[in-house]
Amino acid sequence: MVSILELSGISKSYSGKVALNNVSLKIAPGKIVGLLGSNGSGKTTLMKIAAGLIAAASGEAKVVGQLINKETRAITSFMPDRPLTESWMRVEDAIHFYTDFYADFDRTKAHEMLAFMKLNKRDRVTSLSKGMNERLQLTLTLSRNAKLYLLDEPIGGVDPVARAKILDAIVSYYNEESSIVVSTHLVRDIERIFDEVIFIRNGEIVLQDEVENIRVSSGKSVDEMFKEVFAE
């Protein structure tokens, strides 16, 4: 089986500061994977390399067996930690923009998600709360028929009601032939949706395992294991 995402010996530094150090991992199809680490651990750098937005200094990065390039960017849907929408847009303008920009954007799915997220297509983007804006960004990201979805801190700074809605949408609307990687440091709130987790600390992978294996072998929740690993 070809991995959806495969990183081999990936390293990256900024101004002499190591962001990723010899990172290797594989993510199989049909997985929702948590990329878990504290701020500054290397999560966003890893996500941007996987999305094809920045290049690694060394190592190989592949999506569905292809070295990351323009072709793989066409099958990778990235939700950054800052909105991609413009301030002049209404919700429906954002849908039109993504429809024009991405050949794989599914307008029917987008409108279903807008209803699920309780978003009004006539609302201005600037009038949306942070939680509503996160719901919109997630709608835009998941409405593409991609192979790899990358969600960078999708529940950061939003209230518990919005978090629950966002997590339900991730589970309900992703394509099961694809995989989703969700980066977060808010482990307790989100671990229920993960099939697998990757712990990253100081630019290095310190654990990658199935959630069920962690619970059975350690008798701990992912959140408890996360606190134990990152307290060291």
CSV table of N, CA, C and O in Angstrom, one decimal, residues 47-108:
chain,number,residue,atom,x,y,z
A,47,MET,N,4.2,20.7,8.4
A,47,MET,CA,3.0,20.8,7.6
A,47,MET,C,3.3,21.6,6.3
A,47,MET,O,2.8,21.2,5.2
A,48,LYS,N,4.1,22.6,6.4
A,48,LYS,CA,4.4,23.4,5.2
A,48,LYS,C,5.2,22.7,4.2
A,48,LYS,O,5.0,22.8,3.0
A,49,ILE,N,6.1,21.8,4.7
A,49,ILE,CA,6.9,21.0,3.8
A,49,ILE,C,6.0,20.0,3.1
A,49,ILE,O,6.0,19.8,1.9
A,50,ALA,N,5.1,19.4,3.9
A,50,ALA,CA,4.2,18.4,3.3
A,50,ALA,C,3.2,19.0,2.3
A,50,ALA,O,2.8,18.4,1.3
A,51,ALA,N,2.9,20.3,2.5
A,51,ALA,CA,2.0,21.0,1.6
A,51,ALA,C,2.7,21.5,0.4
A,51,ALA,O,2.1,22.0,-0.6
A,52,GLY,N,4.0,21.4,0.4
A,52,GLY,CA,4.8,21.9,-0.8
A,52,GLY,C,5.0,23.4,-0.8
A,52,GLY,O,5.3,24.0,-1.8
A,53,LEU,N,4.8,24.1,0.4
A,53,LEU,CA,5.0,25.5,0.5
A,53,LEU,C,6.4,25.9,0.8
A,53,LEU,O,6.8,27.1,0.4
A,54,ILE,N,7.1,25.1,1.4
A,54,ILE,CA,8.6,25.4,1.7
A,54,ILE,C,9.3,24.1,1.4
A,54,ILE,O,8.8,23.0,1.4
A,55,ALA,N,10.6,24.2,1.1
A,55,ALA,CA,11.4,23.0,0.8
A,55,ALA,C,12.3,22.6,2.0
A,55,ALA,O,12.7,23.5,2.7
A,56,ALA,N,12.5,21.4,2.1
A,56,ALA,CA,13.4,20.9,3.2
A,56,ALA,C,14.8,21.1,2.8
A,56,ALA,O,15.1,21.2,1.6
A,57,ALA,N,15.7,21.2,3.8
A,57,ALA,CA,17.1,21.4,3.5
A,57,ALA,C,17.7,20.1,3.0
A,57,ALA,O,18.6,20.0,2.2
A,58,SER,N,17.2,19.0,3.6
A,58,SER,CA,17.7,17.6,3.2
A,58,SER,C,16.5,16.6,3.4
A,58,SER,O,15.6,16.9,4.2
A,59,GLY,N,16.7,15.5,2.8
A,59,GLY,CA,15.7,14.4,2.9
A,59,GLY,C,14.7,14.4,1.8
A,59,GLY,O,14.7,15.3,0.9
A,60,GLU,N,13.8,13.5,1.8
A,60,GLU,CA,12.8,13.3,0.7
A,60,GLU,C,11.4,13.4,1.3
A,60,GLU,O,11.1,12.8,2.4
A,61,ALA,N,10.5,14.1,0.6
A,61,ALA,CA,9.1,14.2,1.0
A,61,ALA,C,8.2,13.8,-0.1
A,61,ALA,O,8.3,14.3,-1.3
A,62,LYS,N,7.3,12.8,0.1
A,62,LYS,CA,6.4,12.3,-1.0
A,62,LYS,C,5.0,12.3,-0.5
A,62,LYS,O,4.7,12.0,0.6
A,63,VAL,N,4.1,12.6,-1.5
A,63,VAL,CA,2.7,12.4,-1.3
A,63,VAL,C,2.2,11.4,-2.4
A,63,VAL,O,2.4,11.6,-3.6
A,64,VAL,N,1.5,10.4,-1.9
A,64,VAL,CA,1.1,9.3,-2.7
A,64,VAL,C,2.2,8.8,-3.7
A,64,VAL,O,2.0,8.6,-4.9
A,65,GLY,N,3.4,8.6,-3.1
A,65,GLY,CA,4.5,8.1,-3.8
A,65,GLY,C,5.3,9.0,-4.7
A,65,GLY,O,6.3,8.7,-5.3
A,66,GLN,N,4.8,10.3,-4.9
A,66,GLN,CA,5.4,11.3,-5.7
A,66,GLN,C,6.2,12.3,-4.9
A,66,GLN,O,5.7,12.7,-3.9
A,67,LEU,N,7.4,12.6,-5.3
A,67,LEU,CA,8.1,13.7,-4.7
A,67,LEU,C,7.3,14.9,-4.7
A,67,LEU,O,6.6,15.2,-5.7
A,68,ILE,N,7.2,15.7,-3.6
A,68,ILE,CA,6.4,16.9,-3.6
A,68,ILE,C,6.8,17.9,-4.6
A,68,ILE,O,7.9,18.3,-4.7
A,69,ASN,N,5.8,18.3,-5.4
A,69,ASN,CA,6.0,19.3,-6.5
A,69,ASN,C,4.6,19.9,-6.8
A,69,ASN,O,3.7,19.8,-6.0
A,70,LYS,N,4.5,20.5,-8.0
A,70,LYS,CA,3.2,21.2,-8.4
A,70,LYS,C,2.1,20.1,-8.5
A,70,LYS,O,1.0,20.4,-8.1
A,71,GLU,N,2.4,18.9,-9.0
A,71,GLU,CA,1.4,17.9,-9.1
A,71,GLU,C,0.8,17.5,-7.7
A,71,GLU,O,-0.4,17.3,-7.6
A,72,THR,N,1.7,17.3,-6.8
A,72,THR,CA,1.2,16.9,-5.4
A,72,THR,C,0.5,18.0,-4.7
A,72,THR,O,-0.4,17.7,-3.9
A,73,ARG,N,0.9,19.2,-5.0
A,73,ARG,CA,0.1,20.4,-4.4
A,73,ARG,C,-1.4,20.3,-4.9
A,73,ARG,O,-2.2,20.8,-4.1
A,74,ALA,N,-1.6,19.8,-6.0
A,74,ALA,CA,-2.9,19.7,-6.6
A,74,ALA,C,-3.8,18.6,-5.9
A,74,ALA,O,-5.0,18.7,-6.0
A,75,ILE,N,-3.2,17.8,-5.1
A,75,ILE,CA,-3.9,16.7,-4.4
A,75,ILE,C,-3.7,16.9,-2.9
A,75,ILE,O,-4.0,16.0,-2.1
A,76,THR,N,-3.2,18.0,-2.5
A,76,THR,CA,-3.0,18.3,-1.0
A,76,THR,C,-3.8,19.6,-0.7
A,76,THR,O,-3.7,20.6,-1.3
A,77,SER,N,-4.6,19.5,0.4
A,77,SER,CA,-5.4,20.6,0.8
A,77,SER,C,-4.9,21.1,2.2
A,77,SER,O,-5.0,20.3,3.1
A,78,PHE,N,-4.5,22.3,2.3
A,78,PHE,CA,-3.8,22.8,3.5
A,78,PHE,C,-4.6,24.0,4.1
A,78,PHE,O,-5.0,24.9,3.4
A,79,MET,N,-4.9,23.8,5.4
A,79,MET,CA,-5.6,24.8,6.1
A,79,MET,C,-4.6,25.4,7.1
A,79,MET,O,-4.2,24.8,8.1
A,80,PRO,N,-4.0,26.6,6.7
A,80,PRO,CA,-3.0,27.2,7.6
A,80,PRO,C,-3.6,27.8,8.9
A,80,PRO,O,-4.9,27.8,9.1
A,81,ASP,N,-2.8,28.2,9.8
A,81,ASP,CA,-3.3,28.7,11.1
A,81,ASP,C,-3.8,30.1,11.0
A,81,ASP,O,-4.3,30.7,11.9
A,82,ARG,N,-3.6,30.7,9.8
A,82,ARG,CA,-4.2,32.1,9.5
A,82,ARG,C,-5.1,32.0,8.3
A,82,ARG,O,-4.8,31.3,7.4
A,83,PRO,N,-6.3,32.7,8.3
A,83,PRO,CA,-7.3,32.6,7.2
A,83,PRO,C,-6.7,33.0,5.9
A,83,PRO,O,-5.8,33.9,5.8
A,84,LEU,N,-7.1,32.3,4.8
A,84,LEU,CA,-6.7,32.6,3.5
A,84,LEU,C,-7.7,33.5,2.8
A,84,LEU,O,-7.4,34.0,1.7
A,85,THR,N,-8.8,33.8,3.4
A,85,THR,CA,-9.8,34.6,2.8
A,85,THR,C,-9.4,36.1,2.9
A,85,THR,O,-8.7,36.5,3.8
A,86,GLU,N,-10.0,36.9,2.0
A,86,GLU,CA,-9.7,38.3,2.0
A,86,GLU,C,-10.8,39.1,2.7
A,86,GLU,O,-12.0,38.6,2.8
A,87,SER,N,-10.5,40.2,3.2
A,87,SER,CA,-11.4,41.0,4.1
A,87,SER,C,-12.7,41.5,3.4
A,87,SER,O,-13.7,41.7,4.0
A,88,TRP,N,-12.6,41.7,2.0
A,88,TRP,CA,-13.8,42.1,1.3
A,88,TRP,C,-14.8,41.0,1.0
A,88,TRP,O,-15.9,41.3,0.6
A,89,MET,N,-14.4,39.8,1.3
A,89,MET,CA,-15.3,38.7,0.9
A,89,MET,C,-16.5,38.5,1.8
A,89,MET,O,-16.4,38.7,3.0
A,90,ARG,N,-17.6,38.0,1.2
A,90,ARG,CA,-18.6,37.3,1.9
A,90,ARG,C,-18.3,35.8,1.9
A,90,ARG,O,-17.5,35.4,1.1
A,91,VAL,N,-19.1,35.1,2.7
A,91,VAL,CA,-18.8,33.6,2.7
A,91,VAL,C,-19.0,33.0,1.3
A,91,VAL,O,-18.2,32.2,0.8
A,92,GLU,N,-20.0,33.5,0.5
A,92,GLU,CA,-20.2,32.9,-0.8
A,92,GLU,C,-19.1,33.3,-1.8
A,92,GLU,O,-18.7,32.6,-2.7
A,93,ASP,N,-18.4,34.5,-1.6
A,93,ASP,CA,-17.3,34.9,-2.4
A,93,ASP,C,-16.1,33.9,-2.2
A,93,ASP,O,-15.4,33.6,-3.1
A,94,ALA,N,-15.9,33.5,-0.9
A,94,ALA,CA,-14.9,32.5,-0.6
A,94,ALA,C,-15.1,31.2,-1.4
A,94,ALA,O,-14.2,30.6,-1.9
A,95,ILE,N,-16.4,30.8,-1.4
A,95,ILE,CA,-16.7,29.6,-2.1
A,95,ILE,C,-16.4,29.7,-3.6
A,95,ILE,O,-15.9,28.8,-4.3
A,96,HIS,N,-16.8,30.9,-4.2
A,96,HIS,CA,-16.6,31.1,-5.6
A,96,HIS,C,-15.1,31.1,-5.9
A,96,HIS,O,-14.6,30.6,-6.9
A,97,PHE,N,-14.3,31.8,-5.0
A,97,PHE,CA,-12.9,31.9,-5.2
A,97,PHE,C,-12.2,30.5,-5.2
A,97,PHE,O,-11.4,30.2,-6.1
A,98,TYR,N,-12.6,29.6,-4.3
A,98,TYR,CA,-12.0,28.3,-4.2
A,98,TYR,C,-12.5,27.4,-5.4
A,98,TYR,O,-11.7,26.6,-6.0
A,99,THR,N,-13.7,27.7,-5.9
A,99,THR,CA,-14.2,27.0,-7.1
A,99,THR,C,-13.4,27.3,-8.3
A,99,THR,O,-13.1,26.4,-9.1
A,100,ASP,N,-13.1,28.6,-8.4
A,100,ASP,CA,-12.3,29.0,-9.6
A,100,ASP,C,-10.8,28.6,-9.5
A,100,ASP,O,-10.2,28.3,-10.5
A,101,PHE,N,-10.3,28.5,-8.2
A,101,PHE,CA,-8.9,28.3,-8.0
A,101,PHE,C,-8.5,26.8,-8.0
A,101,PHE,O,-7.4,26.4,-8.5
A,102,TYR,N,-9.4,25.9,-7.5
A,102,TYR,CA,-9.1,24.5,-7.4
A,102,TYR,C,-10.1,23.7,-8.2
A,102,TYR,O,-11.3,23.7,-8.0
A,103,ALA,N,-9.5,22.9,-9.2
A,103,ALA,CA,-10.3,22.1,-10.1
A,103,ALA,C,-11.1,21.0,-9.3
A,103,ALA,O,-12.1,20.5,-9.7
A,104,ASP,N,-10.6,20.6,-8.1
A,104,ASP,CA,-11.2,19.5,-7.3
A,104,ASP,C,-12.2,20.0,-6.3
A,104,ASP,O,-12.6,19.3,-5.4
A,105,PHE,N,-12.5,21.3,-6.3
A,105,PHE,CA,-13.4,21.9,-5.3
A,105,PHE,C,-14.8,21.4,-5.6
A,105,PHE,O,-15.3,21.6,-6.7
A,106,ASP,N,-15.5,20.9,-4.5
A,106,ASP,CA,-16.8,20.3,-4.7
A,106,ASP,C,-17.8,21.3,-4.1
A,106,ASP,O,-18.0,21.4,-2.8
A,107,ARG,N,-18.5,22.0,-4.9
A,107,ARG,CA,-19.4,23.1,-4.4
A,107,ARG,C,-20.6,22.5,-3.7
A,107,ARG,O,-21.1,23.0,-2.7
A,108,THR,N,-21.1,21.3,-4.1
A,108,THR,CA,-22.2,20.6,-3.4
A,108,THR,C,-21.8,20.3,-2.0
A,108,THR,O,-22.5,20.6,-1.0
